[in-house]
Amino acid sequence: MSDPFYITTAISYPNGRPHIGHAYEAIAADVIARFQRLRGREVRFQTGTDEHGLKMLRKAEEQGRTPHELADEMSSYFKEMCDGLNISYDRFIRTVDDDHHRASQALWQAMEANGDLYLDRYEGWYSVRDEAFYDESELVDGEGGEKTSPQGTPVEWTVEESWFFRLSKYQDKLLALFNQHPEFLKPDSRRNEMIAFVSGGLRDLSVSRTSFDWGVKVPGSANHVMYVWVDALTNYLTGLGYPDKTDMMAKFWPADIHLIGKDIVRFHSIYWPAFLMSAGLPLPKQVFGHGFLLNRGEKESKSLGNVTDPMELAGKYGVDPLRYFLMREVAFGQDGSYSPEAIVTRANAELANSFGNLAQRTLSMIFKNMDGEIKRTSTSDEADDVLQRTVRGGIDELVSSFEKLSFSEGLDAWIRAVFACNQYVDDQAPWALRKTDPDRMDAVLMTLFRCVRDLAIAVRCVVPASADRMLDQMGMPAEARDFAAMDDAEWFNNLATSGFVLGKPEGIFPRLELPESEPA
């Protein structure tokens, strides 16, 4: 393998159980990671949990527990979610890990050595829920006339001794980054927001706290712990072995993409690059701030009682149908909406009725009418060539779109290729050819076999378990399920001469039904 690729999610704050937004980001990152592996790249994929900060401390105190006890329990739910959704991470990092404390302190010392840290006193507004500082001008009027953060979270006036980072020093460098490298922050709307924010002037950032001790200790300041975002952002380096000059650091840094929610773009596109510039480290190639996932058009909240457990959804409708729906339904980067009926409608129309039915019909006819034999057919028809070109064109569009993170567009091209295959089945009517022209029937079924195999490989990054079950039935070796294998001109002849016989096929995508408790 060559051409390394490093992708990360934001590390989730585990003061509550995972919700559908956490699942959405994990699935999207997994699709990207698997797609790049299909292209033959050596991928490093990291996710995890961000467990320090005042919010976790207060939650633990409410429950009469230590913060570490709470962190251990809550982090486990996020790992279980990732495992249950078939997320192919290489490391699930926790900020309580020893190597992470070491990496965070090393980054701090590098910034200090560059003259970018100084001790002073902080007075200002702080949102515990956001773990973020806000200027007076950013506050909005909440219910009852109380000031809140722009996200509507409570803020409190904070006064304490603090280390400060010279963020203001990096204002011009950050503007140059956004203007000279527009690919650094995507979508463009996020970059425009950050240009406006930085252009308004940057103030130095408070980066330590003394009012609590649940965090990474500041080197040389025993009573200070790092501001949680200094600690959290460093995780992207920790997982590669920083500060040691490891092979992984040399191979995978800078990261190809930090995939995050749009609500934390400021931390990743302003604070993080400034920290890295200060420490003399290369900047990530791209930060992508995706949109929110709305429940029937509404943002989920405990007060509305509409918070969805992603594993409950996966249990009802299946992991792969859920993955497919989320990547197919939402234009990535924008807000999107979901509902049980939308999941069922999309999965049934495209996975069960279209691709699943195509595969089942094709393999069943080969099993029944050709005794499961894969034949090197000698007859050919223009319709066969047209179909194979159409399928390859759809797959090429998928590849091009996925490279741009346009998952919905790519899957639209893919499903159009599936529709073309189903139309070909209806036009060629191989069940009728069995009596009138069996050689032609064989050619039609082998053309379909080739197309189904290619379509399964192409969509494997989205529905990995289902695609692999299909490819297992088709006799495809585990090592021959990527785009390079798709281009192997000899794969079909090799399979035909290998002695492989197709068994009775099993359906891959059953039709879904809405549970009785759900609206029809």
Short mmCIF file of C-alpha atoms in Angstrom, two decimals:
data_model
loop_
_atom_site.label_atom_id
_atom_site.label_comp_id
_atom_site.label_asym_id
_atom_site.label_seq_id
_atom_site.Cartn_x
_atom_site.Cartn_y
_atom_site.Cartn_z
CA MET A 1 0.00 0.00 0.00
CA SER A 2 1.10 3.58 -0.54
CA ASP A 3 -0.06 7.18 -0.34
CA PRO A 4 -0.99 7.36 3.38
CA PHE A 5 -4.27 8.94 4.45
CA TYR A 6 -5.10 10.12 7.99
CA ILE A 7 -8.66 10.93 9.03
CA THR A 8 -10.06 11.84 12.43
CA THR A 9 -13.44 12.60 13.91
CA ALA A 10 -13.90 15.09 16.67
CA ILE A 11 -13.54 13.27 19.97
CA SER A 12 -16.96 13.16 21.62
CA TYR A 13 -17.66 14.77 24.99
CA PRO A 14 -19.16 11.89 27.00
CA ASN A 15 -21.25 13.74 29.58
CA GLY A 16 -24.25 11.94 28.09
CA ARG A 17 -24.85 8.86 25.97
CA PRO A 18 -24.25 8.98 22.20
CA HIS A 19 -26.95 10.56 20.04
CA ILE A 20 -27.62 10.34 16.32
CA GLY A 21 -25.23 13.23 15.58
CA HIS A 22 -22.33 11.27 17.03
CA ALA A 23 -23.30 8.28 14.90
CA TYR A 24 -23.62 10.44 11.78
CA GLU A 25 -20.08 11.79 12.10
CA ALA A 26 -18.61 8.38 12.92
CA ILE A 27 -20.34 6.76 9.94
CA ALA A 28 -19.29 9.52 7.54
CA ALA A 29 -15.68 9.27 8.68
CA ASP A 30 -15.81 5.50 8.35
CA VAL A 31 -17.16 5.76 4.81
CA ILE A 32 -14.28 8.08 3.92
CA ALA A 33 -11.73 5.76 5.52
CA ARG A 34 -13.11 2.66 3.80
CA PHE A 35 -13.36 4.49 0.47
CA GLN A 36 -9.71 5.48 0.64
CA ARG A 37 -8.78 1.88 1.47
CA LEU A 38 -10.74 0.75 -1.58
CA ARG A 39 -8.52 3.12 -3.57
CA GLY A 40 -5.46 1.32 -2.24
CA ARG A 41 -4.33 3.94 0.27
CA GLU A 42 -2.88 3.13 3.67
CA VAL A 43 -5.40 4.66 6.05
CA ARG A 44 -5.10 5.72 9.66
CA PHE A 45 -8.50 6.43 11.26
CA GLN A 46 -8.90 7.80 14.77
CA THR A 47 -11.88 8.58 16.97
CA GLY A 48 -12.48 8.65 20.71
CA THR A 49 -13.71 10.66 23.68
CA ASP A 50 -12.77 13.99 25.28
CA GLU A 51 -13.15 13.39 29.01
CA HIS A 52 -11.69 16.37 30.88
CA GLY A 53 -13.17 19.73 31.81
CA LEU A 54 -15.56 21.37 34.21
CA LYS A 55 -18.65 19.88 32.60
CA MET A 56 -17.54 16.32 33.35
CA LEU A 57 -16.43 17.27 36.85
CA ARG A 58 -19.80 18.79 37.73
CA LYS A 59 -21.69 15.85 36.25
CA ALA A 60 -19.64 13.45 38.37
CA GLU A 61 -20.21 15.54 41.49
CA GLU A 62 -23.97 15.46 40.86
CA GLN A 63 -23.80 11.67 40.82
CA GLY A 64 -21.48 11.33 43.81
CA ARG A 65 -18.74 9.77 41.71
CA THR A 66 -15.19 10.59 40.69
CA PRO A 67 -14.72 12.12 37.24
CA HIS A 68 -12.64 9.12 36.18
CA GLU A 69 -15.42 6.71 37.15
CA LEU A 70 -17.91 8.72 35.12
CA ALA A 71 -15.48 8.97 32.19
CA ASP A 72 -14.85 5.21 32.17
CA GLU A 73 -18.55 4.44 32.02
CA MET A 74 -19.58 7.08 29.50
CA SER A 75 -16.63 6.55 27.18
CA SER A 76 -17.53 2.87 26.96
CA TYR A 77 -20.92 3.77 25.44
CA PHE A 78 -19.23 5.66 22.63
CA LYS A 79 -16.87 2.79 21.92
CA GLU A 80 -19.80 0.38 21.90
CA MET A 81 -21.59 2.66 19.42
CA CYS A 82 -18.58 2.70 17.10
CA ASP A 83 -18.19 -1.06 17.29
CA GLY A 84 -21.92 -1.61 16.79
CA LEU A 85 -21.99 0.63 13.70
CA ASN A 86 -19.01 -1.19 12.16
CA ILE A 87 -16.69 1.82 12.44
CA SER A 88 -13.24 0.68 11.29
CA TYR A 89 -11.13 2.91 13.54
CA ASP A 90 -7.46 2.17 14.18
CA ARG A 91 -7.46 3.79 17.60
CA PHE A 92 -10.21 4.81 19.96
CA ILE A 93 -8.38 7.44 21.97
CA ARG A 94 -9.29 8.68 25.43
CA THR A 95 -7.92 11.92 26.85
CA VAL A 96 -7.29 10.16 30.17
CA ASP A 97 -4.68 7.98 28.43
CA ASP A 98 -1.15 8.43 29.76
CA ASP A 99 0.38 9.01 26.34
CA HIS A 100 -2.16 11.74 25.69
CA HIS A 101 -1.16 13.64 28.83
CA ARG A 102 2.44 13.39 27.72
CA ALA A 103 1.64 14.66 24.21
CA SER A 104 -0.46 17.56 25.50
CA GLN A 105 2.29 18.69 27.86
CA ALA A 106 4.84 18.45 25.05
CA LEU A 107 2.70 20.66 22.80
CA TRP A 108 2.31 23.14 25.67
CA GLN A 109 6.07 23.28 26.18
CA ALA A 110 6.63 23.82 22.45
CA MET A 111 4.23 26.80 22.48
CA GLU A 112 5.86 28.12 25.64
CA ALA A 113 9.33 27.82 24.10
CA ASN A 114 8.09 29.93 21.20
CA GLY A 115 7.14 32.71 23.62
CA ASP A 116 3.40 32.33 23.06
CA LEU A 117 2.26 31.63 26.64
CA TYR A 118 2.11 34.12 29.51
CA LEU A 119 0.53 34.23 32.96
CA ASP A 120 -2.25 36.73 33.67
CA ARG A 121 -5.76 36.96 35.13
CA TYR A 122 -8.91 35.95 33.23
CA GLU A 123 -12.19 37.79 33.65
CA GLY A 124 -15.00 36.96 31.26
CA TRP A 125 -17.95 34.85 30.21
CA TYR A 126 -17.59 31.09 30.06
CA SER A 127 -20.02 28.39 28.94
CA VAL A 128 -19.46 25.19 30.86
CA ARG A 129 -21.63 23.26 28.42
CA ASP A 130 -19.61 24.46 25.40
CA GLU A 131 -16.31 24.57 27.32
CA ALA A 132 -15.82 27.89 25.53
CA PHE A 133 -15.06 31.52 26.32
CA TYR A 134 -17.25 34.22 24.77
CA ASP A 135 -16.83 37.93 24.29
CA GLU A 136 -19.60 40.20 25.55
CA SER A 137 -20.46 41.07 21.95
CA GLU A 138 -21.15 37.41 21.13
CA LEU A 139 -23.75 36.88 23.85
CA VAL A 140 -27.45 36.77 23.01
CA ASP A 141 -30.57 37.30 25.07
CA GLY A 142 -32.03 34.02 26.27
CA GLU A 143 -35.32 33.21 27.96
CA GLY A 144 -35.99 35.44 30.93
CA GLY A 145 -33.54 38.04 29.63
CA GLU A 146 -30.46 36.09 30.75
CA LYS A 147 -27.38 36.24 28.55
CA THR A 148 -26.44 33.02 26.76
CA SER A 149 -23.81 31.87 24.30
CA PRO A 150 -24.59 32.01 20.55
CA GLN A 151 -25.67 28.34 20.90
CA GLY A 152 -28.13 29.26 23.63
CA THR A 153 -26.13 27.63 26.43
CA PRO A 154 -25.81 29.30 29.86
CA VAL A 155 -22.72 31.41 30.54
CA GLU A 156 -21.18 32.40 33.83
CA TRP A 157 -18.76 35.17 34.79
CA THR A 158 -15.36 33.68 35.56
CA VAL A 159 -12.42 35.30 37.34
CA GLU A 160 -9.19 33.38 37.95
CA GLU A 161 -5.47 33.30 37.28
CA SER A 162 -4.78 31.83 33.87
CA TRP A 163 -2.12 31.14 31.31
CA PHE A 164 -2.86 32.91 28.03
CA PHE A 165 -1.97 31.95 24.48
CA ARG A 166 -0.99 34.79 22.14
CA LEU A 167 -3.77 34.08 19.66
CA SER A 168 -3.80 37.70 18.48
CA LYS A 169 -0.27 37.18 17.13
CA TYR A 170 -1.65 34.73 14.56
CA GLN A 171 -4.48 36.81 13.12
CA ASP A 172 -2.71 37.70 9.86
CA LYS A 173 -1.32 34.19 9.44
CA LEU A 174 -4.78 32.68 9.86
CA LEU A 175 -6.30 35.07 7.33
CA ALA A 176 -3.52 34.18 4.90
CA LEU A 177 -4.26 30.49 5.51
CA PHE A 178 -7.96 30.91 4.68
CA ASN A 179 -7.32 33.09 1.62
CA GLN A 180 -4.34 31.28 0.14
CA HIS A 181 -5.54 27.75 0.91
CA PRO A 182 -9.32 27.73 0.51
CA GLU A 183 -9.24 23.92 0.65
CA PHE A 184 -8.13 24.09 4.29
CA LEU A 185 -11.66 24.74 5.58
CA LYS A 186 -14.74 23.33 3.89
CA PRO A 187 -17.53 23.87 3.04
CA ASP A 188 -16.93 27.39 1.76
CA SER A 189 -19.67 28.79 4.02
CA ARG A 190 -17.68 27.74 7.09
CA ARG A 191 -14.52 29.39 5.76
CA ASN A 192 -16.40 32.62 5.08
CA GLU A 193 -17.70 32.61 8.68
CA MET A 194 -14.20 32.16 10.08
CA ILE A 195 -12.70 34.85 7.84
CA ALA A 196 -15.32 37.26 9.19
CA PHE A 197 -14.59 36.19 12.77
CA VAL A 198 -10.82 36.56 12.49
CA SER A 199 -11.12 39.84 10.57
CA GLY A 200 -13.02 41.25 13.53
CA GLY A 201 -9.89 40.91 15.65
CA LEU A 202 -8.56 38.10 17.82
CA ARG A 203 -7.96 38.36 21.55
CA ASP A 204 -5.43 36.25 23.39
CA LEU A 205 -6.95 33.00 24.63
CA SER A 206 -7.13 31.80 28.23
CA VAL A 207 -5.66 28.28 28.14
CA SER A 208 -5.56 27.12 31.76
CA ARG A 209 -7.84 26.89 34.79
CA THR A 210 -7.23 26.84 38.53
CA SER A 211 -10.80 26.45 39.78
CA PHE A 212 -10.77 22.67 39.24
CA ASP A 213 -8.19 19.94 38.71
CA TRP A 214 -9.85 17.47 36.31
CA GLY A 215 -7.57 17.83 33.32
CA VAL A 216 -4.02 17.67 32.02
CA LYS A 217 -1.57 19.35 34.38
CA VAL A 218 0.23 22.42 33.05
CA PRO A 219 4.00 21.74 33.09
CA GLY A 220 5.64 23.77 35.84
CA SER A 221 2.32 25.10 37.22
CA ALA A 222 1.07 22.56 39.71
CA ASN A 223 -2.25 24.30 40.39
CA HIS A 224 -3.15 24.80 36.71
CA VAL A 225 -4.85 22.38 34.33
CA MET A 226 -5.04 22.98 30.61
CA TYR A 227 -8.10 24.52 29.00
CA VAL A 228 -9.95 21.48 27.71
CA TRP A 229 -9.59 22.43 24.03
CA VAL A 230 -5.77 22.54 24.22
CA ASP A 231 -5.92 19.04 25.63
CA ALA A 232 -8.65 17.78 23.27
CA LEU A 233 -7.16 19.04 20.01
CA THR A 234 -3.81 17.46 20.81
CA ASN A 235 -5.39 14.01 20.52
CA TYR A 236 -4.82 14.11 16.76
CA LEU A 237 -1.09 14.11 17.44
CA THR A 238 -1.18 11.71 20.40
CA GLY A 239 -2.47 8.88 18.25
CA LEU A 240 0.59 9.10 16.02
CA GLY A 241 3.10 8.99 18.88
CA TYR A 242 3.86 12.70 19.32
CA PRO A 243 6.18 14.08 20.65
CA ASP A 244 8.37 11.17 19.60
CA LYS A 245 9.53 11.10 15.99
CA THR A 246 7.64 7.92 15.21
CA ASP A 247 7.14 6.23 11.87
CA MET A 248 3.45 7.06 12.15
CA MET A 249 4.16 10.76 12.64
CA ALA A 250 6.41 10.74 9.61
CA LYS A 251 3.88 8.82 7.54
CA PHE A 252 0.50 10.30 8.52
CA TRP A 253 1.04 13.86 9.75
CA PRO A 254 -0.26 16.29 8.65
CA ALA A 255 -3.78 14.83 8.78
CA ASP A 256 -5.65 14.70 5.51
CA ILE A 257 -8.95 15.61 7.12
CA HIS A 258 -10.38 16.50 10.52
CA LEU A 259 -14.10 15.72 10.21
CA ILE A 260 -16.09 17.75 12.74
CA GLY A 261 -19.51 19.28 13.41
CA LYS A 262 -20.11 22.85 12.29
CA ASP A 263 -20.51 24.01 15.91
CA ILE A 264 -16.82 23.44 16.69
CA VAL A 265 -15.29 24.88 13.52
CA ARG A 266 -13.76 27.83 15.42
CA PHE A 267 -11.71 25.56 17.68
CA HIS A 268 -10.41 23.47 14.78
CA SER A 269 -9.80 26.17 12.19
CA ILE A 270 -8.55 29.03 14.40
CA TYR A 271 -7.22 27.74 17.72
CA TRP A 272 -5.79 24.46 16.39
CA PRO A 273 -3.78 25.87 13.47
CA ALA A 274 -2.51 28.66 15.71
CA PHE A 275 -1.32 26.12 18.30
CA LEU A 276 0.39 24.12 15.57
CA MET A 277 2.04 27.19 14.05
CA SER A 278 3.33 28.09 17.49
CA ALA A 279 4.69 24.59 18.03
CA GLY A 280 6.33 24.52 14.60
CA LEU A 281 4.20 21.65 13.30
CA PRO A 282 2.59 21.29 9.86
CA LEU A 283 -1.10 22.13 9.60
CA PRO A 284 -3.77 19.58 8.68
CA LYS A 285 -4.67 19.58 5.02
CA GLN A 286 -8.38 20.07 5.60
CA VAL A 287 -10.98 20.71 8.27
CA PHE A 288 -14.51 19.81 7.17
CA GLY A 289 -17.45 21.07 9.25
CA HIS A 290 -20.50 18.96 8.47
CA GLY A 291 -24.07 20.01 9.24
CA PHE A 292 -26.51 18.88 11.90
CA LEU A 293 -28.86 15.93 11.62
CA LEU A 294 -32.40 16.97 12.53
CA ASN A 295 -35.19 14.77 13.84
CA ARG A 296 -38.16 15.42 11.54
CA GLY A 297 -36.71 18.86 10.88
CA GLU A 298 -36.10 19.72 14.55
CA LYS A 299 -32.84 19.78 16.45
CA GLU A 300 -32.78 17.05 19.05
CA SER A 301 -32.94 18.08 22.70
CA LYS A 302 -33.80 16.47 25.99
CA SER A 303 -36.45 19.12 26.65
CA LEU A 304 -38.30 18.17 23.44
CA GLY A 305 -37.97 14.48 24.25
CA ASN A 306 -36.77 13.69 20.73
CA VAL A 307 -33.21 12.50 21.41
CA THR A 308 -32.58 9.32 19.42
CA ASP A 309 -30.36 6.44 20.45
CA PRO A 310 -28.50 5.53 17.24
CA MET A 311 -28.14 1.91 18.33
CA GLU A 312 -31.90 1.67 18.75
CA LEU A 313 -32.29 2.86 15.14
CA ALA A 314 -29.65 0.39 13.97
CA GLY A 315 -31.39 -2.39 15.89
CA LYS A 316 -34.74 -1.64 14.24
CA TYR A 317 -33.61 -1.07 10.68
CA GLY A 318 -30.15 -2.61 10.42
CA VAL A 319 -26.70 -1.06 10.56
CA ASP A 320 -26.11 -0.97 6.82
CA PRO A 321 -29.53 0.46 5.89
CA LEU A 322 -28.96 3.20 8.48
CA ARG A 323 -25.47 3.92 7.12
CA TYR A 324 -26.79 4.02 3.57
CA PHE A 325 -29.68 6.30 4.46
CA LEU A 326 -27.49 8.85 6.23
CA MET A 327 -25.00 9.06 3.36
CA ARG A 328 -27.68 9.02 0.66
CA GLU A 329 -30.29 11.32 2.14
CA VAL A 330 -28.23 14.29 3.31
CA ALA A 331 -26.13 16.61 1.15
CA PHE A 332 -22.94 16.36 3.18
CA GLY A 333 -21.94 19.67 4.73
CA GLN A 334 -25.54 20.86 5.01
CA ASP A 335 -28.12 20.15 7.69
CA GLY A 336 -30.31 17.16 7.02
CA SER A 337 -33.36 15.48 8.47
CA TYR A 338 -34.31 11.92 9.25
CA SER A 339 -37.31 9.96 10.42
CA PRO A 340 -38.13 6.25 10.73
CA GLU A 341 -40.42 6.38 7.69
CA ALA A 342 -37.73 8.12 5.62
CA ILE A 343 -35.20 5.43 6.53
CA VAL A 344 -37.64 2.64 5.63
CA THR A 345 -38.71 4.29 2.37
CA ARG A 346 -35.16 4.92 1.15
CA ALA A 347 -33.80 1.52 2.21
CA ASN A 348 -36.69 -0.38 0.65
CA ALA A 349 -36.68 1.56 -2.61
CA GLU A 350 -32.95 1.43 -3.27
CA LEU A 351 -31.40 -1.39 -1.25
CA ALA A 352 -34.18 -4.00 -1.08
CA ASN A 353 -36.24 -3.40 -4.22
CA SER A 354 -33.44 -2.25 -6.52
CA PHE A 355 -29.95 -3.52 -5.69
CA GLY A 356 -30.99 -6.40 -3.46
CA ASN A 357 -33.57 -7.56 -5.95
CA LEU A 358 -31.10 -7.23 -8.83
CA ALA A 359 -28.53 -9.39 -7.05
CA GLN A 360 -31.08 -11.96 -5.90
CA ARG A 361 -32.63 -12.34 -9.36
CA THR A 362 -29.25 -12.58 -11.05
CA LEU A 363 -27.70 -15.10 -8.68
CA SER A 364 -30.89 -17.15 -8.42
CA MET A 365 -31.12 -17.51 -12.21
CA ILE A 366 -27.46 -18.54 -12.41
CA PHE A 367 -28.02 -21.08 -9.64
CA LYS A 368 -31.20 -22.53 -11.18
CA ASN A 369 -30.55 -22.26 -14.89
CA MET A 370 -26.77 -22.70 -15.08
CA ASP A 371 -26.28 -25.03 -12.11
CA GLY A 372 -24.32 -22.24 -10.43
CA GLU A 373 -21.55 -22.42 -13.03
CA ILE A 374 -19.61 -19.27 -13.95
CA LYS A 375 -19.03 -19.54 -17.71
CA ARG A 376 -16.75 -17.76 -20.11
CA THR A 377 -19.43 -17.00 -22.70
CA SER A 378 -18.49 -16.51 -26.32
CA THR A 379 -21.55 -14.59 -27.49
CA SER A 380 -21.87 -10.87 -27.02
CA ASP A 381 -24.42 -8.22 -27.81
CA GLU A 382 -24.21 -4.43 -27.99
CA ALA A 383 -26.67 -4.24 -25.09
CA ASP A 384 -24.16 -6.09 -22.89
CA ASP A 385 -21.40 -3.63 -23.70
CA VAL A 386 -23.71 -0.64 -23.20
CA LEU A 387 -24.72 -1.90 -19.76
CA GLN A 388 -21.16 -2.52 -18.64
CA ARG A 389 -20.12 0.96 -19.80
CA THR A 390 -23.12 2.46 -18.00
CA VAL A 391 -22.24 0.67 -14.77
CA ARG A 392 -18.60 1.66 -14.98
CA GLY A 393 -19.61 5.26 -15.69
CA GLY A 394 -21.83 5.29 -12.61
CA ILE A 395 -19.02 3.89 -10.49
CA ASP A 396 -16.59 6.47 -11.86
CA GLU A 397 -19.07 9.18 -10.87
CA LEU A 398 -19.31 7.68 -7.38
CA VAL A 399 -15.53 7.74 -7.02
CA SER A 400 -15.28 11.34 -8.22
CA SER A 401 -18.09 12.47 -5.91
CA PHE A 402 -16.79 10.62 -2.85
CA GLU A 403 -13.39 12.25 -3.32
CA LYS A 404 -15.22 15.57 -2.88
CA LEU A 405 -17.24 14.18 0.08
CA SER A 406 -20.40 14.47 -2.03
CA PHE A 407 -21.79 11.17 -0.83
CA SER A 408 -25.39 11.75 -1.85
CA GLU A 409 -24.36 12.64 -5.40
CA GLY A 410 -22.09 9.61 -5.63
CA LEU A 411 -24.80 7.24 -4.42
CA ASP A 412 -27.25 8.80 -6.84
CA ALA A 413 -24.92 7.87 -9.71
CA TRP A 414 -24.54 4.39 -8.23
CA ILE A 415 -28.28 3.75 -7.93
CA ARG A 416 -28.82 4.95 -11.51
CA ALA A 417 -26.40 2.23 -12.59
CA VAL A 418 -28.43 -0.27 -10.55
CA PHE A 419 -31.61 0.92 -12.29
CA ALA A 420 -29.91 0.39 -15.66
CA CYS A 421 -29.14 -3.20 -14.68
CA ASN A 422 -32.75 -3.86 -13.69
CA GLN A 423 -33.95 -2.37 -16.97
CA TYR A 424 -31.50 -4.65 -18.81
CA VAL A 425 -32.96 -7.68 -17.02
CA ASP A 426 -36.47 -6.70 -18.10
CA ASP A 427 -35.37 -6.01 -21.68
CA GLN A 428 -33.34 -9.19 -22.11
CA ALA A 429 -35.79 -11.47 -20.22
CA PRO A 430 -33.28 -14.28 -19.52
CA TRP A 431 -36.09 -16.52 -18.24
CA ALA A 432 -37.52 -16.53 -21.76
CA LEU A 433 -34.11 -17.00 -23.39
CA ARG A 434 -33.69 -20.24 -21.46
CA LYS A 435 -36.01 -21.95 -23.96
CA THR A 436 -35.26 -19.97 -27.12
CA ASP A 437 -31.54 -19.20 -26.90
CA PRO A 438 -29.74 -20.70 -23.86
CA ASP A 439 -26.33 -19.42 -25.01
CA ARG A 440 -27.70 -15.90 -25.05
CA MET A 441 -29.19 -16.46 -21.61
CA ASP A 442 -25.76 -17.46 -20.33
CA ALA A 443 -24.23 -14.29 -21.79
CA VAL A 444 -26.90 -12.08 -20.23
CA LEU A 445 -26.50 -13.67 -16.79
CA MET A 446 -22.71 -13.44 -16.89
CA THR A 447 -22.96 -9.77 -17.89
CA LEU A 448 -25.20 -9.19 -14.89
CA PHE A 449 -22.85 -11.17 -12.64
CA ARG A 450 -20.00 -8.86 -13.62
CA CYS A 451 -22.09 -5.74 -13.02
CA VAL A 452 -23.43 -6.88 -9.65
CA ARG A 453 -19.90 -7.66 -8.50
CA ASP A 454 -18.65 -4.20 -9.52
CA LEU A 455 -21.61 -2.43 -7.92
CA ALA A 456 -21.09 -4.35 -4.67
CA ILE A 457 -17.41 -3.37 -4.52
CA ALA A 458 -18.25 0.27 -5.27
CA VAL A 459 -20.79 0.56 -2.44
CA ARG A 460 -18.77 -1.54 0.00
CA CYS A 461 -17.51 1.51 1.92
CA VAL A 462 -21.11 2.48 2.73
CA VAL A 463 -22.66 -0.93 3.45
CA PRO A 464 -19.57 -3.03 4.24
CA ALA A 465 -21.15 -6.04 5.95
CA SER A 466 -23.90 -6.42 3.36
CA ALA A 467 -21.58 -5.95 0.39
CA ASP A 468 -19.16 -8.52 1.78
CA ARG A 469 -21.95 -11.07 2.30
CA MET A 470 -22.91 -10.58 -1.33
CA LEU A 471 -19.33 -10.89 -2.54
CA ASP A 472 -18.85 -13.99 -0.38
CA GLN A 473 -21.72 -15.66 -2.24
CA MET A 474 -20.17 -14.64 -5.55
CA GLY A 475 -16.84 -16.27 -4.76
CA MET A 476 -14.85 -13.04 -4.58
CA PRO A 477 -11.61 -13.44 -2.56
CA ALA A 478 -11.30 -11.07 0.39
CA GLU A 479 -8.21 -9.47 -1.14
CA ALA A 480 -10.01 -8.78 -4.45
CA ARG A 481 -12.65 -6.34 -3.27
CA ASP A 482 -11.22 -2.92 -4.08
CA PHE A 483 -11.08 -0.65 -7.12
CA ALA A 484 -7.83 -2.17 -8.34
CA ALA A 485 -9.46 -5.61 -8.37
CA MET A 486 -12.37 -4.15 -10.30
CA ASP A 487 -9.91 -3.19 -13.05
CA ASP A 488 -8.35 -6.65 -13.20
CA ALA A 489 -9.21 -7.91 -16.68
CA GLU A 490 -8.56 -11.54 -15.74
CA TRP A 491 -10.69 -11.83 -12.59
CA PHE A 492 -13.69 -13.28 -14.38
CA ASN A 493 -11.70 -15.89 -16.32
CA ASN A 494 -9.86 -16.84 -13.15
CA LEU A 495 -13.13 -17.35 -11.30
CA ALA A 496 -14.61 -19.33 -14.18
CA THR A 497 -11.66 -21.75 -14.20
CA SER A 498 -11.29 -21.99 -10.42
CA GLY A 499 -13.96 -24.61 -9.93
CA PHE A 500 -16.19 -22.18 -8.00
CA VAL A 501 -19.89 -23.04 -8.12
CA LEU A 502 -22.50 -20.56 -7.00
CA GLY A 503 -24.67 -21.90 -4.20
CA LYS A 504 -28.29 -21.08 -3.54
CA PRO A 505 -28.20 -17.33 -2.91
CA GLU A 506 -29.51 -15.69 0.22
CA GLY A 507 -31.15 -12.26 0.17
CA ILE A 508 -28.94 -9.47 1.48
CA PHE A 509 -31.35 -6.56 1.91
CA PRO A 510 -34.71 -7.64 3.34
CA ARG A 511 -37.61 -5.21 3.10
CA LEU A 512 -38.05 -3.12 6.21
CA GLU A 513 -41.29 -2.45 8.04
CA LEU A 514 -42.08 0.41 10.37
CA PRO A 515 -42.60 -0.79 13.94
CA GLU A 516 -46.23 -0.53 14.99
CA SER A 517 -45.32 2.20 17.47
CA GLU A 518 -44.02 4.43 14.67
CA PRO A 519 -46.30 6.64 12.58
CA ALA A 520 -47.24 5.20 9.22
#
